[in-house]
PDB file of C-alpha atoms in Angstrom:
ATOM      1  CA  ASP W1179     -15.778  -6.717  -7.453  1.00 54.00           C
ATOM      2  CA  THR W1180     -14.033  -9.803  -6.178  1.00 72.00           C
ATOM      3  CA  GLY W1181     -11.031  -9.666  -8.466  1.00 93.00           C
ATOM      4  CA  VAL W1182     -10.358 -11.844 -11.486  1.00 97.00           C
ATOM      5  CA  SER W1183     -12.536 -14.934 -11.607  1.00 97.00           C
ATOM      6  CA  GLN W1184     -11.800 -18.051 -13.645  1.00 98.00           C
ATOM      7  CA  ASN W1185     -14.044 -21.020 -14.281  1.00 97.00           C
ATOM      8  CA  PRO W1186     -13.810 -23.912 -13.994  1.00 97.00           C
ATOM      9  CA  ARG W1187     -11.018 -24.372 -11.448  1.00 97.00           C
ATOM     10  CA  HIS W1188     -10.233 -27.837 -12.732  1.00 97.00           C
ATOM     11  CA  LYS W1189     -11.023 -29.630 -15.965  1.00 98.00           C
ATOM     12  CA  ILE W1190     -10.254 -33.205 -16.889  1.00 98.00           C
ATOM     13  CA  THR W1191     -10.936 -34.115 -20.482  1.00 98.00           C
ATOM     14  CA  LYS W1192     -10.204 -36.914 -22.890  1.00 97.00           C
ATOM     15  CA  ARG W1193      -7.775 -36.379 -25.715  1.00 97.00           C
ATOM     16  CA  GLY W1194      -9.535 -35.041 -28.772  1.00 97.00           C
ATOM     17  CA  GLN W1195     -12.324 -33.270 -26.895  1.00 98.00           C
ATOM     18  CA  ASN W1196     -12.892 -29.512 -26.972  1.00 98.00           C
ATOM     19  CA  VAL W1197     -12.735 -27.430 -23.805  1.00 98.00           C
ATOM     20  CA  THR W1198     -13.668 -23.839 -23.022  1.00 98.00           C
ATOM     21  CA  PHE W1199     -12.533 -21.715 -20.107  1.00 98.00           C
ATOM     22  CA  ARG W1200     -13.994 -18.450 -18.905  1.00 98.00           C
ATOM     23  CA  CYS W1201     -12.368 -15.409 -17.319  1.00 98.00           C
ATOM     24  CA  ASP W1202     -14.150 -12.466 -15.693  1.00 97.00           C
ATOM     25  CA  PRO W1203     -11.712  -9.576 -15.214  1.00 96.00           C
ATOM     26  CA  ILE W1204     -11.842  -6.605 -12.885  1.00 95.00           C
ATOM     27  CA  SER W1205     -14.508  -4.368 -14.375  1.00 91.00           C
ATOM     28  CA  GLU W1206     -12.336  -1.226 -14.565  1.00 89.00           C
ATOM     29  CA  HIS W1207      -9.557  -3.036 -16.423  1.00 91.00           C
ATOM     30  CA  ASN W1208      -9.593  -2.793 -20.193  1.00 90.00           C
ATOM     31  CA  ARG W1209      -6.723  -5.231 -20.743  1.00 93.00           C
ATOM     32  CA  LEU W1210      -7.185  -8.994 -20.408  1.00 96.00           C
ATOM     33  CA  TYR W1211      -4.406 -11.568 -20.776  1.00 95.00           C
ATOM     34  CA  TRP W1212      -4.204 -15.333 -21.092  1.00 97.00           C
ATOM     35  CA  TYR W1213      -1.111 -17.247 -20.001  1.00 97.00           C
ATOM     36  CA  ARG W1214      -0.253 -20.928 -19.738  1.00 96.00           C
ATOM     37  CA  GLN W1215       1.955 -22.355 -17.028  1.00 95.00           C
ATOM     38  CA  THR W1216       3.479 -25.810 -16.823  1.00 94.00           C
ATOM     39  CA  LEU W1217       5.334 -27.326 -13.884  1.00 90.00           C
ATOM     40  CA  GLY W1218       8.614 -25.605 -13.160  1.00 87.00           C
ATOM     41  CA  GLN W1219       8.096 -22.873 -15.720  1.00 92.00           C
ATOM     42  CA  GLY W1220       7.024 -19.278 -15.560  1.00 95.00           C
ATOM     43  CA  PRO W1221       3.762 -18.117 -17.113  1.00 96.00           C
ATOM     44  CA  GLU W1222       3.953 -18.261 -20.911  1.00 95.00           C
ATOM     45  CA  PHE W1223       2.070 -15.634 -22.894  1.00 94.00           C
ATOM     46  CA  LEU W1224      -0.806 -16.800 -25.093  1.00 95.00           C
ATOM     47  CA  THR W1225      -2.821 -13.743 -26.091  1.00 95.00           C
ATOM     48  CA  TYR W1226      -4.234 -10.466 -24.856  1.00 93.00           C
ATOM     49  CA  PHE W1227      -7.127  -8.082 -25.481  1.00 94.00           C
ATOM     50  CA  GLN W1228      -7.690  -4.405 -25.079  1.00 92.00           C
ATOM     51  CA  ASN W1229     -11.436  -4.067 -24.693  1.00 92.00           C
ATOM     52  CA  GLU W1230     -12.839  -6.428 -27.349  1.00 92.00           C
ATOM     53  CA  ALA W1231      -9.841  -6.213 -29.703  1.00 92.00           C
ATOM     54  CA  GLN W1232      -7.308  -9.059 -29.673  1.00 92.00           C
ATOM     55  CA  LEU W1233      -4.021  -7.158 -29.889  1.00 89.00           C
ATOM     56  CA  GLU W1234      -1.495  -9.959 -29.888  1.00 89.00           C
ATOM     57  CA  LYS W1235      -1.404 -13.715 -30.144  1.00 90.00           C
ATOM     58  CA  SER W1236       1.648 -15.851 -29.445  1.00 90.00           C
ATOM     59  CA  ARG W1237       3.244 -17.518 -32.441  1.00 85.00           C
ATOM     60  CA  LEU W1238       3.529 -20.587 -30.251  1.00 76.00           C
ATOM     61  CA  LEU W1239      -0.228 -20.832 -30.136  1.00 80.00           C
ATOM     62  CA  SER W1240      -1.570 -23.411 -32.541  1.00 84.00           C
ATOM     63  CA  ASP W1241      -4.727 -22.972 -34.578  1.00 91.00           C
ATOM     64  CA  ARG W1242      -6.504 -25.216 -32.092  1.00 95.00           C
ATOM     65  CA  PHE W1243      -6.525 -22.338 -29.605  1.00 95.00           C
ATOM     66  CA  SER W1244      -8.926 -19.444 -29.923  1.00 95.00           C
ATOM     67  CA  ALA W1245      -9.897 -16.676 -27.564  1.00 96.00           C
ATOM     68  CA  GLU W1246     -12.676 -14.118 -27.584  1.00 95.00           C
ATOM     69  CA  ARG W1247     -13.767 -11.131 -25.584  1.00 95.00           C
ATOM     70  CA  PRO W1248     -16.976 -10.233 -27.372  1.00 90.00           C
ATOM     71  CA  LYS W1249     -18.186  -7.257 -25.369  1.00 86.00           C
ATOM     72  CA  GLY W1250     -14.950  -6.191 -23.808  1.00 85.00           C
ATOM     73  CA  SER W1251     -15.896  -7.777 -20.510  1.00 91.00           C
ATOM     74  CA  PHE W1252     -15.436 -11.526 -19.900  1.00 96.00           C
ATOM     75  CA  SER W1253     -13.277 -13.681 -22.134  1.00 97.00           C
ATOM     76  CA  THR W1254     -13.296 -17.309 -23.216  1.00 97.00           C
ATOM     77  CA  LEU W1255     -10.388 -19.499 -24.251  1.00 97.00           C
ATOM     78  CA  GLU W1256     -11.247 -22.560 -26.320  1.00 97.00           C
ATOM     79  CA  ILE W1257      -8.951 -25.459 -27.096  1.00 97.00           C
ATOM     80  CA  GLN W1258     -10.129 -27.777 -29.851  1.00 97.00           C
ATOM     81  CA  ARG W1259      -9.046 -31.400 -30.263  1.00 97.00           C
ATOM     82  CA  THR W1260      -7.089 -31.371 -27.015  1.00 97.00           C
ATOM     83  CA  GLU W1261      -3.743 -33.156 -26.779  1.00 96.00           C
ATOM     84  CA  GLN W1262      -1.863 -34.384 -23.732  1.00 96.00           C
ATOM     85  CA  GLY W1263       0.638 -31.588 -24.210  1.00 94.00           C
ATOM     86  CA  ASP W1264      -2.140 -29.081 -23.541  1.00 96.00           C
ATOM     87  CA  SER W1265      -2.233 -30.168 -19.893  1.00 97.00           C
ATOM     88  CA  ALA W1266      -1.272 -27.073 -17.909  1.00 97.00           C
ATOM     89  CA  MET W1267      -2.542 -24.294 -15.690  1.00 97.00           C
ATOM     90  CA  TYR W1268      -4.265 -21.607 -17.734  1.00 98.00           C
ATOM     91  CA  LEU W1269      -4.019 -18.202 -16.109  1.00 97.00           C
ATOM     92  CA  CYS W1270      -6.063 -15.118 -16.828  1.00 98.00           C
ATOM     93  CA  ALA W1271      -5.059 -11.632 -15.720  1.00 96.00           C
ATOM     94  CA  SER W1272      -6.358  -8.129 -16.221  1.00 95.00           C
ATOM     95  CA  SER W1273      -4.823  -4.690 -15.950  1.00 91.00           C
ATOM     96  CA  GLN W1274      -5.136  -1.082 -16.889  1.00 87.00           C
ATOM     97  CA  VAL W1275      -3.308  -0.034 -20.043  1.00 79.00           C
ATOM     98  CA  THR W1276      -0.617   1.682 -17.969  1.00 76.00           C
ATOM     99  CA  GLN W1277      -0.227  -1.374 -15.728  1.00 73.00           C
ATOM    100  CA  ARG W1278      -0.059   1.142 -12.897  1.00 75.00           C
ATOM    101  CA  ASP W1279      -0.934  -1.595 -10.416  1.00 80.00           C
ATOM    102  CA  GLY W1280       0.467  -4.431 -12.477  1.00 86.00           C
ATOM    103  CA  TYR W1281      -1.545  -7.458 -13.464  1.00 91.00           C
ATOM    104  CA  THR W1282      -4.285  -8.907 -11.282  1.00 94.00           C
ATOM    105  CA  PHE W1283      -4.299 -12.657 -11.741  1.00 96.00           C
ATOM    106  CA  GLY W1284      -7.060 -15.177 -11.386  1.00 97.00           C
ATOM    107  CA  SER W1285      -6.619 -18.491  -9.619  1.00 96.00           C
ATOM    108  CA  GLY W1286      -6.262 -20.311 -12.910  1.00 97.00           C
ATOM    109  CA  THR W1287      -7.907 -23.297 -14.567  1.00 98.00           C
ATOM    110  CA  ARG W1288      -5.976 -26.531 -14.323  1.00 97.00           C
ATOM    111  CA  LEU W1289      -6.469 -28.652 -17.420  1.00 98.00           C
ATOM    112  CA  THR W1290      -5.628 -32.348 -17.469  1.00 98.00           C
ATOM    113  CA  VAL W1291      -5.897 -34.181 -20.770  1.00 98.00           C
ATOM    114  CA  VAL W1292      -6.041 -37.956 -20.389  1.00 96.00           C
TER     115      VAL W1292
ATOM    116  CA  ALA A 900      12.536 -10.631 -28.859  1.00 79.00           C
ATOM    117  CA  GLN A 901      12.465 -10.061 -25.133  1.00 86.00           C
ATOM    118  CA  ARG A 902      13.757 -12.620 -22.677  1.00 92.00           C
ATOM    119  CA  VAL A 903      13.982 -12.879 -18.894  1.00 96.00           C
ATOM    120  CA  THR A 904      16.402 -15.238 -17.157  1.00 97.00           C
ATOM    121  CA  GLN A 905      16.359 -16.230 -13.508  1.00 98.00           C
ATOM    122  CA  PRO A 906      19.430 -18.404 -13.087  1.00 96.00           C
ATOM    123  CA  GLU A 907      18.491 -19.929  -9.723  1.00 96.00           C
ATOM    124  CA  LYS A 908      15.511 -22.260  -9.523  1.00 96.00           C
ATOM    125  CA  LEU A 909      15.980 -22.717  -5.766  1.00 97.00           C
ATOM    126  CA  LEU A 910      17.421 -20.408  -3.122  1.00 98.00           C
ATOM    127  CA  SER A 911      17.645 -21.221   0.573  1.00 97.00           C
ATOM    128  CA  VAL A 912      18.667 -18.828   3.328  1.00 97.00           C
ATOM    129  CA  PHE A 913      18.300 -18.621   7.093  1.00 97.00           C
ATOM    130  CA  LYS A 914      16.059 -16.119   8.808  1.00 97.00           C
ATOM    131  CA  GLY A 915      17.805 -12.786   9.246  1.00 97.00           C
ATOM    132  CA  ALA A 916      20.281 -13.398   6.416  1.00 98.00           C
ATOM    133  CA  PRO A 917      20.437 -11.163   3.341  1.00 97.00           C
ATOM    134  CA  VAL A 918      18.821 -12.489   0.209  1.00 97.00           C
ATOM    135  CA  GLU A 919      19.298 -11.657  -3.450  1.00 97.00           C
ATOM    136  CA  LEU A 920      17.228 -13.152  -6.263  1.00 98.00           C
ATOM    137  CA  LYS A 921      18.872 -12.662  -9.616  1.00 98.00           C
ATOM    138  CA  CYS A 922      17.156 -11.547 -12.800  1.00 97.00           C
ATOM    139  CA  ASN A 923      18.727 -10.768 -16.160  1.00 97.00           C
ATOM    140  CA  TYR A 924      16.901  -9.619 -19.234  1.00 96.00           C
ATOM    141  CA  SER A 925      17.494  -9.074 -22.915  1.00 93.00           C
ATOM    142  CA  TYR A 926      15.572  -6.416 -24.792  1.00 88.00           C
ATOM    143  CA  SER A 927      16.798  -3.728 -27.121  1.00 79.00           C
ATOM    144  CA  GLY A 928      14.222  -1.073 -26.294  1.00 79.00           C
ATOM    145  CA  SER A 929      13.040   0.599 -23.080  1.00 78.00           C
ATOM    146  CA  PRO A 930      11.677  -2.036 -20.736  1.00 85.00           C
ATOM    147  CA  GLU A 931       9.728  -1.839 -17.544  1.00 89.00           C
ATOM    148  CA  LEU A 932      10.710  -4.506 -15.029  1.00 92.00           C
ATOM    149  CA  PHE A 933       8.546  -6.124 -12.380  1.00 93.00           C
ATOM    150  CA  TRP A 934       8.791  -8.685  -9.626  1.00 96.00           C
ATOM    151  CA  TYR A 935       5.780 -10.898  -8.972  1.00 96.00           C
ATOM    152  CA  VAL A 936       5.395 -13.270  -6.040  1.00 96.00           C
ATOM    153  CA  GLN A 937       3.264 -16.330  -5.394  1.00 95.00           C
ATOM    154  CA  TYR A 938       2.858 -17.444  -1.791  1.00 96.00           C
ATOM    155  CA  SER A 939       1.683 -20.954  -1.012  1.00 93.00           C
ATOM    156  CA  ARG A 940      -1.926 -21.493  -2.133  1.00 91.00           C
ATOM    157  CA  GLN A 941      -2.295 -17.890  -3.242  1.00 94.00           C
ATOM    158  CA  ARG A 942      -2.534 -16.157  -6.599  1.00 94.00           C
ATOM    159  CA  LEU A 943       0.355 -14.606  -8.399  1.00 95.00           C
ATOM    160  CA  GLN A 944       0.591 -10.962  -7.327  1.00 94.00           C
ATOM    161  CA  LEU A 945       2.690  -7.901  -7.985  1.00 93.00           C
ATOM    162  CA  LEU A 946       5.505  -7.314  -5.487  1.00 94.00           C
ATOM    163  CA  LEU A 947       7.156  -4.262  -6.977  1.00 91.00           C
ATOM    164  CA  ARG A 948       7.953  -2.510 -10.212  1.00 89.00           C
ATOM    165  CA  HIS A 949      11.020  -0.601 -11.246  1.00 85.00           C
ATOM    166  CA  ILE A 950       9.328   2.661 -12.134  1.00 77.00           C
ATOM    167  CA  SER A 951       7.741   3.113  -8.707  1.00 77.00           C
ATOM    168  CA  ARG A 952      11.088   2.771  -6.903  1.00 74.00           C
ATOM    169  CA  GLU A 953       9.290   1.600  -3.789  1.00 79.00           C
ATOM    170  CA  SER A 954      10.391  -0.795  -1.101  1.00 80.00           C
ATOM    171  CA  ILE A 955       7.720  -3.424  -0.571  1.00 85.00           C
ATOM    172  CA  LYS A 956       7.915  -5.769   2.437  1.00 91.00           C
ATOM    173  CA  GLY A 957      11.552  -4.724   2.785  1.00 91.00           C
ATOM    174  CA  PHE A 958      12.406  -5.762  -0.785  1.00 94.00           C
ATOM    175  CA  THR A 959      14.092  -3.463  -3.269  1.00 93.00           C
ATOM    176  CA  ALA A 960      15.231  -3.923  -6.856  1.00 94.00           C
ATOM    177  CA  ASP A 961      17.521  -1.756  -8.924  1.00 87.00           C
ATOM    178  CA  LEU A 962      17.517  -1.688 -12.679  1.00 89.00           C
ATOM    179  CA  ASN A 963      21.062  -1.907 -14.035  1.00 90.00           C
ATOM    180  CA  LYS A 964      20.839  -1.191 -17.744  1.00 87.00           C
ATOM    181  CA  GLY A 965      24.559  -1.768 -18.265  1.00 89.00           C
ATOM    182  CA  GLU A 966      24.352  -5.294 -16.892  1.00 90.00           C
ATOM    183  CA  THR A 967      20.713  -5.738 -18.018  1.00 93.00           C
ATOM    184  CA  SER A 968      19.800  -6.927 -14.547  1.00 94.00           C
ATOM    185  CA  PHE A 969      17.001  -6.328 -12.061  1.00 95.00           C
ATOM    186  CA  HIS A 970      18.001  -8.265  -8.963  1.00 96.00           C
ATOM    187  CA  LEU A 971      15.646  -8.391  -5.975  1.00 96.00           C
ATOM    188  CA  LYS A 972      17.208  -7.820  -2.571  1.00 96.00           C
ATOM    189  CA  LYS A 973      16.252  -7.863   1.065  1.00 96.00           C
ATOM    190  CA  PRO A 974      18.749  -7.264   3.879  1.00 96.00           C
ATOM    191  CA  PHE A 975      17.090  -9.509   6.484  1.00 97.00           C
ATOM    192  CA  ALA A 976      14.964 -12.407   5.225  1.00 97.00           C
ATOM    193  CA  GLN A 977      11.872 -13.504   7.142  1.00 97.00           C
ATOM    194  CA  GLU A 978      10.176 -16.913   7.120  1.00 97.00           C
ATOM    195  CA  GLU A 979       7.067 -15.360   5.559  1.00 97.00           C
ATOM    196  CA  ASP A 980       9.172 -14.406   2.526  1.00 97.00           C
ATOM    197  CA  SER A 981       9.234 -18.058   1.476  1.00 98.00           C
ATOM    198  CA  ALA A 982       7.502 -18.122  -1.906  1.00 97.00           C
ATOM    199  CA  MET A 983       7.989 -18.385  -5.660  1.00 97.00           C
ATOM    200  CA  TYR A 984       9.341 -15.176  -7.197  1.00 98.00           C
ATOM    201  CA  TYR A 985       9.059 -14.245 -10.858  1.00 98.00           C
ATOM    202  CA  CYS A 986      10.862 -11.477 -12.663  1.00 97.00           C
ATOM    203  CA  ALA A 987       8.948 -10.007 -15.614  1.00 96.00           C
ATOM    204  CA  LEU A 988       9.496  -7.482 -18.393  1.00 93.00           C
ATOM    205  CA  ALA A 989       7.108  -5.321 -20.394  1.00 89.00           C
ATOM    206  CA  LYS A 990       7.805  -3.205 -23.449  1.00 82.00           C
ATOM    207  CA  ILE A 991       6.877   0.436 -23.134  1.00 77.00           C
ATOM    208  CA  GLY A 992       5.249   2.338 -25.967  1.00 70.00           C
ATOM    209  CA  GLY A 993       4.348   5.841 -24.815  1.00 62.00           C
ATOM    210  CA  THR A 994       2.022   5.347 -21.871  1.00 58.00           C
ATOM    211  CA  SER A 995       0.999   1.921 -23.080  1.00 64.00           C
ATOM    212  CA  TYR A 996       2.600  -1.270 -21.868  1.00 72.00           C
ATOM    213  CA  GLY A 997       2.799  -4.450 -23.851  1.00 77.00           C
ATOM    214  CA  LYS A 998       2.460  -7.941 -22.515  1.00 86.00           C
ATOM    215  CA  LEU A 999       4.610  -9.247 -19.674  1.00 90.00           C
ATOM    216  CA  THR A1000       7.344 -11.784 -20.360  1.00 93.00           C
ATOM    217  CA  PHE A1001       8.130 -13.846 -17.272  1.00 96.00           C
ATOM    218  CA  GLY A1002      11.239 -15.635 -16.138  1.00 97.00           C
ATOM    219  CA  GLN A1003      11.145 -19.234 -14.966  1.00 97.00           C
ATOM    220  CA  GLY A1004      10.915 -18.286 -11.321  1.00 97.00           C
ATOM    221  CA  THR A1005      12.979 -18.810  -8.165  1.00 98.00           C
ATOM    222  CA  ILE A1006      11.667 -20.682  -5.147  1.00 97.00           C
ATOM    223  CA  LEU A1007      12.893 -18.920  -2.020  1.00 98.00           C
ATOM    224  CA  THR A1008      12.921 -20.866   1.221  1.00 98.00           C
ATOM    225  CA  VAL A1009      13.741 -19.057   4.445  1.00 98.00           C
ATOM    226  CA  HIS A1010      14.661 -21.432   7.251  1.00 97.00           C
ATOM    227  CA  PRO A1011      14.055 -20.567  10.931  1.00 95.00           C
TER     228      PRO A1011
END
């Protein structure tokens, strides 16, 4: 297990296109989280899963964003009809329910919408 | 709603000087507080958490519920401590923790 893996590392897309990111968590972790980070800001919560169930979704998240974790393992985050304001670093993290060892973060996917 | 405030975006100290990174929070329930750190070109990682009461890399943090603060301290800063530091809060429900809410971060620079 090499930790939390995110793909792709970078994505440049034209405004209006759809993009999908993938996150592979640590296999023993049943919690998976998605965060967004823009320059000069801390990570902002988007959504999280416990196994395959999506437990919480940020009210800031528009309907253009959707996330899945179909078998309780990897997760995908899709953004439809991208806008320039979606440009950010998208971070995935995983943890145990008790967060005994905190979150383990991936390297992130940097999205640029042109 | 829970909120975490780190009032200093930038903090510069000289090697060997004491350092304190401030963190204030607002939450009406029982929170668990964390400090995360991101070194240059590395992933965000856990530094320490309140409940473990450990000292990691010489850093300590005390939860002050009266002042709703969780400041991070180190008596003698080292150059390798230069990094971005984030304070974070999680709600506790039994043995289950909710999502983390992060502050905006403080960039610590330790000069030689």
